[in-house]
XYZ file of N, CA, C and O in Angstrom:
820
model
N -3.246 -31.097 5.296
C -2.834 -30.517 4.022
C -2.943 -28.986 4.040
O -2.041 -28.228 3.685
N -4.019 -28.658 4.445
C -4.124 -27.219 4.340
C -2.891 -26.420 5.346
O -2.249 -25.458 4.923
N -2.742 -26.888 6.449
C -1.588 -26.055 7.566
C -0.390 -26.382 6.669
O 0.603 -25.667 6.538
N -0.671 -27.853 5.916
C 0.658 -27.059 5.239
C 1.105 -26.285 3.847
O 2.087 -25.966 3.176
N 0.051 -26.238 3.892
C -0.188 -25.259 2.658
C 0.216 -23.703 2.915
O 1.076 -23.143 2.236
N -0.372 -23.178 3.783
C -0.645 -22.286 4.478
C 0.958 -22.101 4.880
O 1.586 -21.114 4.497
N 1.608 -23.232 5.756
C 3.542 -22.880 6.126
C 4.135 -22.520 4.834
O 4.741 -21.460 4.677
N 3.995 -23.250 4.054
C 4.452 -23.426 2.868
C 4.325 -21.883 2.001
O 5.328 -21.170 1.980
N 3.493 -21.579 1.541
C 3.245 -20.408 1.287
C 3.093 -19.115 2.095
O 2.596 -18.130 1.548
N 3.368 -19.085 2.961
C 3.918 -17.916 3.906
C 4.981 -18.258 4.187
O 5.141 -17.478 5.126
N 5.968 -18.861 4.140
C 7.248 -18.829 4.339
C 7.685 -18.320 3.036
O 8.447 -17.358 3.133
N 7.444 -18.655 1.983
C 7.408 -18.417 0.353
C 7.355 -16.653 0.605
O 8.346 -15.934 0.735
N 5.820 -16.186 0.632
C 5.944 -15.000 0.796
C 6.638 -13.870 2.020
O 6.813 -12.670 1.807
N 6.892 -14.421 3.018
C 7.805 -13.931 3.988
C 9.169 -13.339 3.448
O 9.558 -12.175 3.356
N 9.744 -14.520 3.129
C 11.031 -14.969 2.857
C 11.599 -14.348 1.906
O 12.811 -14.148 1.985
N 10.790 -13.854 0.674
C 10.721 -13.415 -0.593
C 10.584 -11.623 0.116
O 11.644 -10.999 0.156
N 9.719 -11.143 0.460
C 9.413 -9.865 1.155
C 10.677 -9.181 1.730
O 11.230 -8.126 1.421
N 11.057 -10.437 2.983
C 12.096 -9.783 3.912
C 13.578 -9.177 3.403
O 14.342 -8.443 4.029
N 13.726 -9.752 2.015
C 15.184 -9.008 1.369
C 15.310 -7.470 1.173
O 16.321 -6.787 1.341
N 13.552 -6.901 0.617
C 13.239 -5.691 0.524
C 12.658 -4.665 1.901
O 12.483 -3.448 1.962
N 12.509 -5.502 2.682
C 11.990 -4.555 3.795
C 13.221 -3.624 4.213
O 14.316 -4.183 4.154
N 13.209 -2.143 4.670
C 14.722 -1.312 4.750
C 14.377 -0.355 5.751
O 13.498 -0.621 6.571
N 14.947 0.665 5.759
C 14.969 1.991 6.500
C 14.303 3.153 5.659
O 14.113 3.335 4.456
N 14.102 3.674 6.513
C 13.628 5.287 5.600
C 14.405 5.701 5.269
O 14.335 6.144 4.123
N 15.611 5.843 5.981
C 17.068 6.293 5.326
C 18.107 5.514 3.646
O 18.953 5.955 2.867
N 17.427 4.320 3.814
C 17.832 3.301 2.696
C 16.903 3.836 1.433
O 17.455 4.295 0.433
N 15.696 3.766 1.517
C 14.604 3.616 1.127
C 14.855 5.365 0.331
O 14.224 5.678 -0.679
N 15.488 5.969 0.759
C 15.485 7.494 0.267
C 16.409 7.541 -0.786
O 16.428 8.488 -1.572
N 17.274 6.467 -0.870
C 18.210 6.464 -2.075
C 17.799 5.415 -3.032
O 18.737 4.942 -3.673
N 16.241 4.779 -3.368
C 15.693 4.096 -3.903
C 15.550 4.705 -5.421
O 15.617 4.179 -6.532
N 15.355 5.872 -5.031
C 15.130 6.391 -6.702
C 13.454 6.042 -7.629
O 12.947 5.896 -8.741
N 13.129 6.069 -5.851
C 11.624 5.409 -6.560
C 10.775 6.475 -7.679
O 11.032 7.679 -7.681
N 9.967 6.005 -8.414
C 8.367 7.029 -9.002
C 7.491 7.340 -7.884
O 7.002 8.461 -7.741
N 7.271 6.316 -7.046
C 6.339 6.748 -6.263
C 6.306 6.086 -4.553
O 6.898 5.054 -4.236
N 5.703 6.711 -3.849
C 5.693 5.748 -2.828
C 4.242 5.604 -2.697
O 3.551 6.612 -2.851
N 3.455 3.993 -2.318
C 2.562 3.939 -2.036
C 2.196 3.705 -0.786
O 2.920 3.038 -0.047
N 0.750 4.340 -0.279
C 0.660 3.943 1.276
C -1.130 3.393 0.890
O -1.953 4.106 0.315
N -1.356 2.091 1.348
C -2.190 1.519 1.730
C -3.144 1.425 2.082
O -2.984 0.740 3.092
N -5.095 1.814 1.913
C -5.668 2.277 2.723
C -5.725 1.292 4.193
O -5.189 0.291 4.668
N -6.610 2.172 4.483
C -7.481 1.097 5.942
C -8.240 2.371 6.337
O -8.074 3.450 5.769
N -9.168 2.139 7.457
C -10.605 2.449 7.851
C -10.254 3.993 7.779
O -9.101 4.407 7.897
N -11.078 4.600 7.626
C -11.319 5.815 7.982
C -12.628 6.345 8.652
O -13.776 6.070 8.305
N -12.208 7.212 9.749
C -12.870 7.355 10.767
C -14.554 8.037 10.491
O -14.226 8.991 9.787
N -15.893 8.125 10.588
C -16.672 8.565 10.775
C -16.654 10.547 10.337
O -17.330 11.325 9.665
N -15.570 10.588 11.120
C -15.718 12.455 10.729
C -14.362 12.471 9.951
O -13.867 13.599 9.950
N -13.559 11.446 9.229
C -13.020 11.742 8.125
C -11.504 11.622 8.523
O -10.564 11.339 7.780
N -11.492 11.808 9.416
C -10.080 11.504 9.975
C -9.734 9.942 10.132
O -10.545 9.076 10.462
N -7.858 9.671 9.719
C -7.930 8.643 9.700
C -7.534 7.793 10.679
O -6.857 8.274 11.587
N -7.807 6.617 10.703
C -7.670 5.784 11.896
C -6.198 5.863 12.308
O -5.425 6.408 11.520
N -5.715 5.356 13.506
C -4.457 5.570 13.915
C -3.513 4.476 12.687
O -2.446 4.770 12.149
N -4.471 2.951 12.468
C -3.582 2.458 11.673
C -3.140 3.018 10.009
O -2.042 2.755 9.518
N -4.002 3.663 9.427
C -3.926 4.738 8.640
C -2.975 5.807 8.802
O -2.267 6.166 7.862
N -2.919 6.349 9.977
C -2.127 7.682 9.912
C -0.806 7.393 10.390
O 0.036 8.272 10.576
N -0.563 5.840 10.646
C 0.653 5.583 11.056
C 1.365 5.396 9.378
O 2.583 5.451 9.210
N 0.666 5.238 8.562
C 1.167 4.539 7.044
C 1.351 5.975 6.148
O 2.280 6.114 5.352
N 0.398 6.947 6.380
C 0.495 8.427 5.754
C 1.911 8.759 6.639
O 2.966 9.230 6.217
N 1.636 8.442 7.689
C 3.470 9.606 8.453
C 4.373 9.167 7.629
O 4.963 9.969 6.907
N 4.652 7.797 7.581
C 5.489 7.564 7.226
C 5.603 7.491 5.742
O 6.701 7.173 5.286
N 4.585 7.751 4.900
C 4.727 7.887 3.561
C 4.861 9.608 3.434
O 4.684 9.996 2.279
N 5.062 10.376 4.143
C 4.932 11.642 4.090
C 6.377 11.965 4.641
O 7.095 12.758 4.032
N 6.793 11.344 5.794
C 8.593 11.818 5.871
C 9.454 11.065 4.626
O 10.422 11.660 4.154
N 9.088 9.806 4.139
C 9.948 9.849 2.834
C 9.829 10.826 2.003
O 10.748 11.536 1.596
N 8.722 10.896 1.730
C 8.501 12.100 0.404
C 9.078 12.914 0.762
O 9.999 13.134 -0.025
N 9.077 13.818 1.901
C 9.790 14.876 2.347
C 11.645 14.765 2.318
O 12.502 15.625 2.116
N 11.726 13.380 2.602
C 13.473 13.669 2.492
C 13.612 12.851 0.953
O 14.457 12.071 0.511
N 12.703 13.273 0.544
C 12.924 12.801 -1.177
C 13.192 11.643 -1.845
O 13.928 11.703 -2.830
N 12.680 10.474 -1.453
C 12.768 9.097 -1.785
C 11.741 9.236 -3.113
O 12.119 8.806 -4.202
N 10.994 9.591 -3.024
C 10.084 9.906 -4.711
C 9.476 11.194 -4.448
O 9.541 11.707 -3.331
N 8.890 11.739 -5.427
C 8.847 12.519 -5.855
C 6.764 12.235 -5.864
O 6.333 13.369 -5.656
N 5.908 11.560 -5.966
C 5.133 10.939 -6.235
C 4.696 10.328 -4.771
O 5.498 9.797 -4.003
N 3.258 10.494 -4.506
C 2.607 9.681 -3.410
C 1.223 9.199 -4.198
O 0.498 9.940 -4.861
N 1.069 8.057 -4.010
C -0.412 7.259 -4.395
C -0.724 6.669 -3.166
O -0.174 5.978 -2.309
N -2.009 7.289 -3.433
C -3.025 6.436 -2.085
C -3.792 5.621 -2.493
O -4.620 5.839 -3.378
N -3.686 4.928 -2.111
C -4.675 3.571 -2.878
C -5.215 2.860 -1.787
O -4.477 2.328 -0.958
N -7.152 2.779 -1.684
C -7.607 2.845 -0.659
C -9.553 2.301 -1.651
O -9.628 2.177 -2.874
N -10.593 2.128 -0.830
C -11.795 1.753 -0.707
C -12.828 3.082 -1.259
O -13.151 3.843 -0.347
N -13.206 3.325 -2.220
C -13.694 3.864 -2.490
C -15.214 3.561 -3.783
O -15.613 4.051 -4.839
N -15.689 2.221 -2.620
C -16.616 1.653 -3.639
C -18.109 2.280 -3.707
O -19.014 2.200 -4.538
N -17.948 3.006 -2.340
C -18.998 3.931 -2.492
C -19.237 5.369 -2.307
O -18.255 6.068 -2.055
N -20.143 5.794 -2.376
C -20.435 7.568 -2.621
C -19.872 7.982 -1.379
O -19.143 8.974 -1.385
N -20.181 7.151 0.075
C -20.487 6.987 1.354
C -18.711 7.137 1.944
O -18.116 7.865 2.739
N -18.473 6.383 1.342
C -17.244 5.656 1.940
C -15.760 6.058 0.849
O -15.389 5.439 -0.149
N -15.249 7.090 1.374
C -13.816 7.018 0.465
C -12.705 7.570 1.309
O -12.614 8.712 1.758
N -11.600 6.227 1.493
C -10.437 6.460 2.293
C -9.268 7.619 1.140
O -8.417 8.381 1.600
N -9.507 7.472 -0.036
C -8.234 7.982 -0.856
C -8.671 9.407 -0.785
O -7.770 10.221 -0.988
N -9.964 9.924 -0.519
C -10.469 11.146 -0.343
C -8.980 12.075 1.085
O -7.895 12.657 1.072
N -10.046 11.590 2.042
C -9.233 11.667 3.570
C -7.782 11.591 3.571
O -7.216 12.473 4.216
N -6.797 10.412 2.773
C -5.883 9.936 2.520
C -4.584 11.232 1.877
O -3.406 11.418 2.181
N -5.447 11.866 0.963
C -5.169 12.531 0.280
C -4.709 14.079 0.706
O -3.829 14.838 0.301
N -6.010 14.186 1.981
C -6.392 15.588 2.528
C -5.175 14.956 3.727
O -4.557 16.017 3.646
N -4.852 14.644 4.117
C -4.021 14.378 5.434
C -2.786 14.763 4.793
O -2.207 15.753 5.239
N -2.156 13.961 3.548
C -1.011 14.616 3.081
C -0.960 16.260 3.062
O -0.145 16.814 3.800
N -1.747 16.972 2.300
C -2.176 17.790 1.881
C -1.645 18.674 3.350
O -0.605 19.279 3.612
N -2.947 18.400 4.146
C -2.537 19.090 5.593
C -1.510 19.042 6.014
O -1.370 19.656 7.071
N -0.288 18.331 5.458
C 0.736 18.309 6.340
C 1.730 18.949 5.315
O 2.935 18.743 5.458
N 1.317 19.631 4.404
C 2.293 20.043 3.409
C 2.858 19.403 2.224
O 3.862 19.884 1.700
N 2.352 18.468 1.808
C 2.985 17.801 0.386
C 1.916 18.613 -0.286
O 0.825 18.793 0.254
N 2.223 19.100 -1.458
C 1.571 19.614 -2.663
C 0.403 18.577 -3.361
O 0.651 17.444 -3.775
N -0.835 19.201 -3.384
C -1.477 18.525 -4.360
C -1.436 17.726 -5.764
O -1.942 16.698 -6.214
N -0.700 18.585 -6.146
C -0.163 18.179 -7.569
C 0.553 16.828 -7.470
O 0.577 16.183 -8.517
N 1.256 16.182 -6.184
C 2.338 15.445 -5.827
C 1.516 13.798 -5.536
O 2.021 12.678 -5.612
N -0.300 14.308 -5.095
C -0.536 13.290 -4.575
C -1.416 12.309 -5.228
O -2.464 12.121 -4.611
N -1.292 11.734 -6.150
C -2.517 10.523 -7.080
C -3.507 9.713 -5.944
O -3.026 9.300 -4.889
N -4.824 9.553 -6.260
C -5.590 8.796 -5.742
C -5.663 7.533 -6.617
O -5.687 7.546 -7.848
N -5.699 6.367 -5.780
C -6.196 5.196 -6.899
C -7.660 4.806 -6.167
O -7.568 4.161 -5.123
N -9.029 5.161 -6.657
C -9.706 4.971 -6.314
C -10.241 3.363 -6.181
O -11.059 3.015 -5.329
N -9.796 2.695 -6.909
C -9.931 1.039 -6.812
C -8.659 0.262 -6.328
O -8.038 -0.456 -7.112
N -8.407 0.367 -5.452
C -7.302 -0.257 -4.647
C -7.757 -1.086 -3.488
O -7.177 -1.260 -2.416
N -9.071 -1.635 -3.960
C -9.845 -2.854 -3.135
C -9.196 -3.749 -2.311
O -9.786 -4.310 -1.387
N -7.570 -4.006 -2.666
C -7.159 -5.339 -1.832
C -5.686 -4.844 -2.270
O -5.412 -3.927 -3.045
N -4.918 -5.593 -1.653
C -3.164 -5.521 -1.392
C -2.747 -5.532 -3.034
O -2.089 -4.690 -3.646
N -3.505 -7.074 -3.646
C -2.480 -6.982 -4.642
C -3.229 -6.323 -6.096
O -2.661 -6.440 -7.182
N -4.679 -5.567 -5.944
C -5.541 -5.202 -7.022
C -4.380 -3.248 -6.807
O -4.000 -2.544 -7.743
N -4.191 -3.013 -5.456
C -3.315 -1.891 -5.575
C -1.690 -2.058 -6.548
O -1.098 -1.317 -7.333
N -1.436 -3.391 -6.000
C 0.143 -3.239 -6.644
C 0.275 -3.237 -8.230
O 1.051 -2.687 -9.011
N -0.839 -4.104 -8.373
C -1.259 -4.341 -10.452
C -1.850 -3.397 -10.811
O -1.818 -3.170 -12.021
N -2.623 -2.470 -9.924
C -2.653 -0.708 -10.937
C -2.093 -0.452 -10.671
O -1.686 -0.719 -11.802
N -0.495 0.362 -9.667
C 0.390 0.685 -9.659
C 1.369 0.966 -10.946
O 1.770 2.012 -11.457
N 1.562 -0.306 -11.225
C 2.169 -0.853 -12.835
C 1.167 -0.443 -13.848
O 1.379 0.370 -14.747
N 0.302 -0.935 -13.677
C -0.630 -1.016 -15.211
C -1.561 0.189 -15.598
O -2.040 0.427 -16.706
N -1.718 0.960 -14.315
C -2.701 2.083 -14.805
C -1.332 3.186 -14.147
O -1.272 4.256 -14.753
N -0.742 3.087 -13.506
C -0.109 4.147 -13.068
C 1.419 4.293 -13.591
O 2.206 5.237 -13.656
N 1.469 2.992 -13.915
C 2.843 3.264 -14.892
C 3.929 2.812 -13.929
O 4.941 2.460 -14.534
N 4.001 2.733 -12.820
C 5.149 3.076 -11.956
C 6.248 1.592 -12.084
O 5.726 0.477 -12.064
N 7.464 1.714 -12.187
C 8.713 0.933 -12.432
C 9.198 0.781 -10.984
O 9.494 -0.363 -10.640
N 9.310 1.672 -10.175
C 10.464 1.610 -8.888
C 9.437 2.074 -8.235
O 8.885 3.079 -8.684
N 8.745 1.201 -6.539
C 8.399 1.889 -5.552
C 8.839 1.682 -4.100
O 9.770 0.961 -3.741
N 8.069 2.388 -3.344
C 8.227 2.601 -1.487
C 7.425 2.135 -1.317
O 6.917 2.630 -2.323
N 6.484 1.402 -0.855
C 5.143 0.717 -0.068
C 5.920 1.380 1.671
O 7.013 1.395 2.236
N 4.305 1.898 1.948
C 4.417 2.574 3.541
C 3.115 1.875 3.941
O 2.022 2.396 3.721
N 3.282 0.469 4.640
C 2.223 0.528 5.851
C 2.901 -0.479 7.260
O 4.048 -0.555 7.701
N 2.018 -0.946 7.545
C 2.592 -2.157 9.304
C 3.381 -3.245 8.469
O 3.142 -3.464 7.282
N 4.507 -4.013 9.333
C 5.293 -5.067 8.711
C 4.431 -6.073 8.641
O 4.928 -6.941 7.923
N 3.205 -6.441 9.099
C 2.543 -7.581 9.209
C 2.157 -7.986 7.846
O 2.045 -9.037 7.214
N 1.980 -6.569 7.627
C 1.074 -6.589 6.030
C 2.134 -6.027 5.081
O 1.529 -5.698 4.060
N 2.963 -5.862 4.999
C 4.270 -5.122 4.554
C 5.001 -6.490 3.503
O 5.706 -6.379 2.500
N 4.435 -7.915 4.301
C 5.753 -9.054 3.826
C 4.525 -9.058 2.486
O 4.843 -8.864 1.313
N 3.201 -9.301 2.919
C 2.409 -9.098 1.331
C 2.229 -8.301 0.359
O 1.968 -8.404 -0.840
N 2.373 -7.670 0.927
C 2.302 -6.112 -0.245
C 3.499 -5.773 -1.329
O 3.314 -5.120 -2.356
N 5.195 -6.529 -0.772
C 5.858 -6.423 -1.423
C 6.085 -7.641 -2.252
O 6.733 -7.731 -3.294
N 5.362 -8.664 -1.529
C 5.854 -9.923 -2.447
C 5.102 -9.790 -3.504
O 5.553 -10.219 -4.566
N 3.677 -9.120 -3.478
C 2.318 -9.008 -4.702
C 3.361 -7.973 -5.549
O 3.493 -8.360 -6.710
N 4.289 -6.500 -5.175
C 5.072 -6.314 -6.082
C 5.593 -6.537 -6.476
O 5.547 -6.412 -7.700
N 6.358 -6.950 -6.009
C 7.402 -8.079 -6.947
C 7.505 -9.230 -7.657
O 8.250 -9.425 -8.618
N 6.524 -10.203 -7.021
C 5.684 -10.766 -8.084
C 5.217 -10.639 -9.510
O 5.130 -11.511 -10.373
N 4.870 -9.048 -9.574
C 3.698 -8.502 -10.327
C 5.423 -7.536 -11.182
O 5.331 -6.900 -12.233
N 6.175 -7.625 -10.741
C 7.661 -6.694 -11.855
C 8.430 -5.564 -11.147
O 9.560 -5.104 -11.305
N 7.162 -5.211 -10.100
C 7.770 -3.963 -9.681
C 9.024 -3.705 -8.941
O 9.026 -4.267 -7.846
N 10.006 -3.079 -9.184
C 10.661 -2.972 -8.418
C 10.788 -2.342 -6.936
O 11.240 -1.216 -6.730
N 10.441 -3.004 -6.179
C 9.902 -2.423 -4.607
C 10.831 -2.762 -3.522
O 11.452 -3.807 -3.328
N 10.801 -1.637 -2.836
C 10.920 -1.889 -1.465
C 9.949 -1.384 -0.298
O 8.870 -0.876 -0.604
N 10.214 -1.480 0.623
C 9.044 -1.216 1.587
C 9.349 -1.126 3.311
O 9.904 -2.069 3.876
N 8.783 0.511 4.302
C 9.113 0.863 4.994
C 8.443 0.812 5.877
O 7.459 1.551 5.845
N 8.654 -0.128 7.162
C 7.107 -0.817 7.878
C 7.085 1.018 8.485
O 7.909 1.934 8.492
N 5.682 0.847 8.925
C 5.216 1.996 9.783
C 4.593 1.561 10.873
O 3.540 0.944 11.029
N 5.690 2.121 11.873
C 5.244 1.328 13.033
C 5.238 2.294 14.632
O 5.827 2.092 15.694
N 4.311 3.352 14.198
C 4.119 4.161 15.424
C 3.614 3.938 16.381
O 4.126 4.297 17.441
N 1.898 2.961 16.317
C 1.366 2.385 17.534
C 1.547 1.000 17.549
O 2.200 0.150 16.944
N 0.630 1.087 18.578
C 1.159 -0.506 19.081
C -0.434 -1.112 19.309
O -1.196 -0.251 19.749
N -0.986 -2.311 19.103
C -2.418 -2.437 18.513
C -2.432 -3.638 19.158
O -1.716 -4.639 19.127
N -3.975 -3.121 20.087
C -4.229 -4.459 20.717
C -4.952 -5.972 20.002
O -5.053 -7.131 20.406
N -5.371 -5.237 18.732
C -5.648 -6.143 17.763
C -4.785 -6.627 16.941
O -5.290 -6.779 15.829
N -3.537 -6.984 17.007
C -2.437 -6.975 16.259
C -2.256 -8.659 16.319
O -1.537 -9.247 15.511
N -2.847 -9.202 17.158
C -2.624 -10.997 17.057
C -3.646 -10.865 16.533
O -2.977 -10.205 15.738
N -5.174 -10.798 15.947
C -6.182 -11.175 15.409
C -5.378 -10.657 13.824
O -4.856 -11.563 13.175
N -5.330 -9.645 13.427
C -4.222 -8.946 12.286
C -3.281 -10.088 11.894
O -3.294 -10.482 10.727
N -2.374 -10.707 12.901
C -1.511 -11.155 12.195
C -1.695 -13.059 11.928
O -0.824 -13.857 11.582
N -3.397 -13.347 12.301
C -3.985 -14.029 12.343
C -5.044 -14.618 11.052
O -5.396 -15.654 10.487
N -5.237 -13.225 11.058
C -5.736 -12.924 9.372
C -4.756 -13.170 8.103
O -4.990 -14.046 7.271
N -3.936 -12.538 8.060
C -2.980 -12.572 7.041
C -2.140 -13.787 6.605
O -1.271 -13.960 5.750
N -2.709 -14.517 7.477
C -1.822 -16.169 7.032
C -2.780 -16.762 6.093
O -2.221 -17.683 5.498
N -3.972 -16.613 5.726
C -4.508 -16.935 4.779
C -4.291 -16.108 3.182
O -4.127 -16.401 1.998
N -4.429 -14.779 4.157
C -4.468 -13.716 2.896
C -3.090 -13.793 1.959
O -2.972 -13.386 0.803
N -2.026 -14.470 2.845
C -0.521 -14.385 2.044
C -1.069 -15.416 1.551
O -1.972 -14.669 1.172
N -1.309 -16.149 1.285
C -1.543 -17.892 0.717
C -2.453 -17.222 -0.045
O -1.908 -16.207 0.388
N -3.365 -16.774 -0.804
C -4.447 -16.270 -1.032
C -3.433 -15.114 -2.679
O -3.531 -15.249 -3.899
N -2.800 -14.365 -2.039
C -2.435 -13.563 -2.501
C -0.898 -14.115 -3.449
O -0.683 -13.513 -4.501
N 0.085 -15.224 -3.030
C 0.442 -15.988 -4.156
C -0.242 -16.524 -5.197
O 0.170 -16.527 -6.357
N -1.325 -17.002 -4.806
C -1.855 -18.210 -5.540
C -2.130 -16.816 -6.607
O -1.883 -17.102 -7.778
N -2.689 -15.085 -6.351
C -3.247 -14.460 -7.320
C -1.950 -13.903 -8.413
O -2.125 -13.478 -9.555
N -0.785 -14.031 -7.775
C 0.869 -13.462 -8.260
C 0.763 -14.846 -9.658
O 0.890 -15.036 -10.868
N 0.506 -15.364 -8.632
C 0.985 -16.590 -9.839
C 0.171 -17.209 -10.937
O 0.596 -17.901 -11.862
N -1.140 -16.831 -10.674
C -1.825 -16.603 -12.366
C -1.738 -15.512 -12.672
O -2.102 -15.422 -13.844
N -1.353 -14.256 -12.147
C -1.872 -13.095 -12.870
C -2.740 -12.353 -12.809
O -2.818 -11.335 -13.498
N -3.831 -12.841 -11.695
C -5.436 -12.294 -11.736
C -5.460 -10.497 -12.320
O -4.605 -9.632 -12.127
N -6.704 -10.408 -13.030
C -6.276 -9.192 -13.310
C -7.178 -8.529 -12.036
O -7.802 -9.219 -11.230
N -7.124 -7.228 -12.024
C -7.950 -6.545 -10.544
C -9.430 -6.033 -10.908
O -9.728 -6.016 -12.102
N -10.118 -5.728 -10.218
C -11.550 -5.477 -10.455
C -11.809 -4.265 -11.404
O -12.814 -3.816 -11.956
N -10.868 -4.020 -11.378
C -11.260 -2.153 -12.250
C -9.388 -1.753 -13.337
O -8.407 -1.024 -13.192
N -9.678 -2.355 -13.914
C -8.554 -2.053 -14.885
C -8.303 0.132 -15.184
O -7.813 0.807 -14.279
N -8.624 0.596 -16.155
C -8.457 2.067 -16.113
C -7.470 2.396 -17.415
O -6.438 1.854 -17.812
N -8.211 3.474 -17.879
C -6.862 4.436 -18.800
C -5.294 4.407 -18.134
O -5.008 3.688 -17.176
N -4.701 4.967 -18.550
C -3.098 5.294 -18.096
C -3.223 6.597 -17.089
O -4.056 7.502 -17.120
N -2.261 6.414 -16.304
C -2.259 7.757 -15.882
C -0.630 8.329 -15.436
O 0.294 7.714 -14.904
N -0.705 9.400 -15.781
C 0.832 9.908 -15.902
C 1.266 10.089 -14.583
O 0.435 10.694 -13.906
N 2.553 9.685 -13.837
C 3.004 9.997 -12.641
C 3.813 11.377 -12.831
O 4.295 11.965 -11.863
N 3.915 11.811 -14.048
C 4.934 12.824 -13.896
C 4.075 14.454 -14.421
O 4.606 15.561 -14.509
N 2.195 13.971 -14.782
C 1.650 15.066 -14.244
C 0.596 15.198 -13.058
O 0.512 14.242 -12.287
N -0.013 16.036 -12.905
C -0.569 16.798 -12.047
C -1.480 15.234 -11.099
O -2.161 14.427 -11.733
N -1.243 15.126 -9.442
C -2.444 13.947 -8.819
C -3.548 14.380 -9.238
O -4.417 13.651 -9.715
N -3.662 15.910 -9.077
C -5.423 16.326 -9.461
C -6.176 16.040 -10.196
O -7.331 16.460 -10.119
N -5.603 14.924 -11.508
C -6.559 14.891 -12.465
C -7.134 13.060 -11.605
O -7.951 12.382 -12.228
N -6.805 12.752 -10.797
C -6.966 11.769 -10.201
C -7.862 11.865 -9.002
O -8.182 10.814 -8.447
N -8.430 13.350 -8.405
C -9.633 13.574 -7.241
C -10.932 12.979 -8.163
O -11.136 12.788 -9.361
N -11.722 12.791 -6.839
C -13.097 12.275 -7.623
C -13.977 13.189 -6.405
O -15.207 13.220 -6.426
């Protein structure tokens, strides 16, 4: 029962995902609010991991050829110790997107607690999701699921020897992550509103 639970609902979320997956070149005439990029680990001296900085490049050449106007990082920041949207933020930054341009979502604990503040605290109608295709078919089905109008631009610079344990993981997490589309779950940290069309800065912590 469970394996087929598991086919069953990853084919569901696959299947549903793969209409929106596109090009950077497609993806630039989206007309999005924002593009979001995904956390993951960040390194010890602050720099981010390669699977990280493969999801910032590529959320940083859309912005640049103008697919939105808007970047949210939405990333782990449950402790004093530990904050990817910090780093996340400073990498754009370093590479030339304007501060003003870049929102942190400091509670972006999991795939689909990012896509339901997206909408609900951040307002956003039309987005870009930038990270790996593995995790790319979940991230858009939790948007779309959840109203948003999304598409999504795998980022796929390295090549990861952990990438069968990765895509090993995620057959639960897609099964996991319908079952949350389809009640509704709300996310761990709800929040005021926050405007995409002023300043990210009021969003540093």
């Amino acid at each position: 029962m469970a394996i087929v639970f598991f086919g069953i609902t990853n084919a569901l979320v696959i299947g549903k995902a793969s209409q929106v997956i596109t090009t950077v070149e497609e993806a630039s005439a989206h007309d999005a609010d924002a593009i979001i990029v995904l956390g993951a680990q960040v390194n010890p001296d602050g720099a981010p991991s390669w699977v990280l900085q493969d999801r910032l490049d590529n959320a940083i050449d859309l912005y640049e050829r103008g697919a939105a106007p808007k970047i949210i990082m939405s990333g782990d920041h449950g402790t004093a110790e530990y904050d990817e949207v910090r780093a996340m933020k400073q990498y754009a930054i370093d590479a030339g997107v304007p501060a003003e341009d870049v929102f942190c979502d400091h509670a972006g604990f999991s795939t689909y607690e990012t896509m339901h503040r997206a909408k609900n605290v951040f307002g956003a109608e039309r987005i870009i999701v930038s990270t790996q295709k593995y995790h790319l078919y979940r991230a858009l089905y939790d948007a779309l699921g959840l109203g948003l109008e999304a598409v999504g631009v795998p980022a796929e610079g390295h090549v990861f020897a952990q990438q069968l344990i990765w895509d090993i993981r995620e057959i639960p997490a897609r099964s996991k992550d319908l079952v949350k589309v389809a009640i509704d779950a709300p996310p761990t940290f709800g929040g005021e509103p926050i405007d995409l069309n002023g300043s990210g800065n009021v969003t540093d912590d």
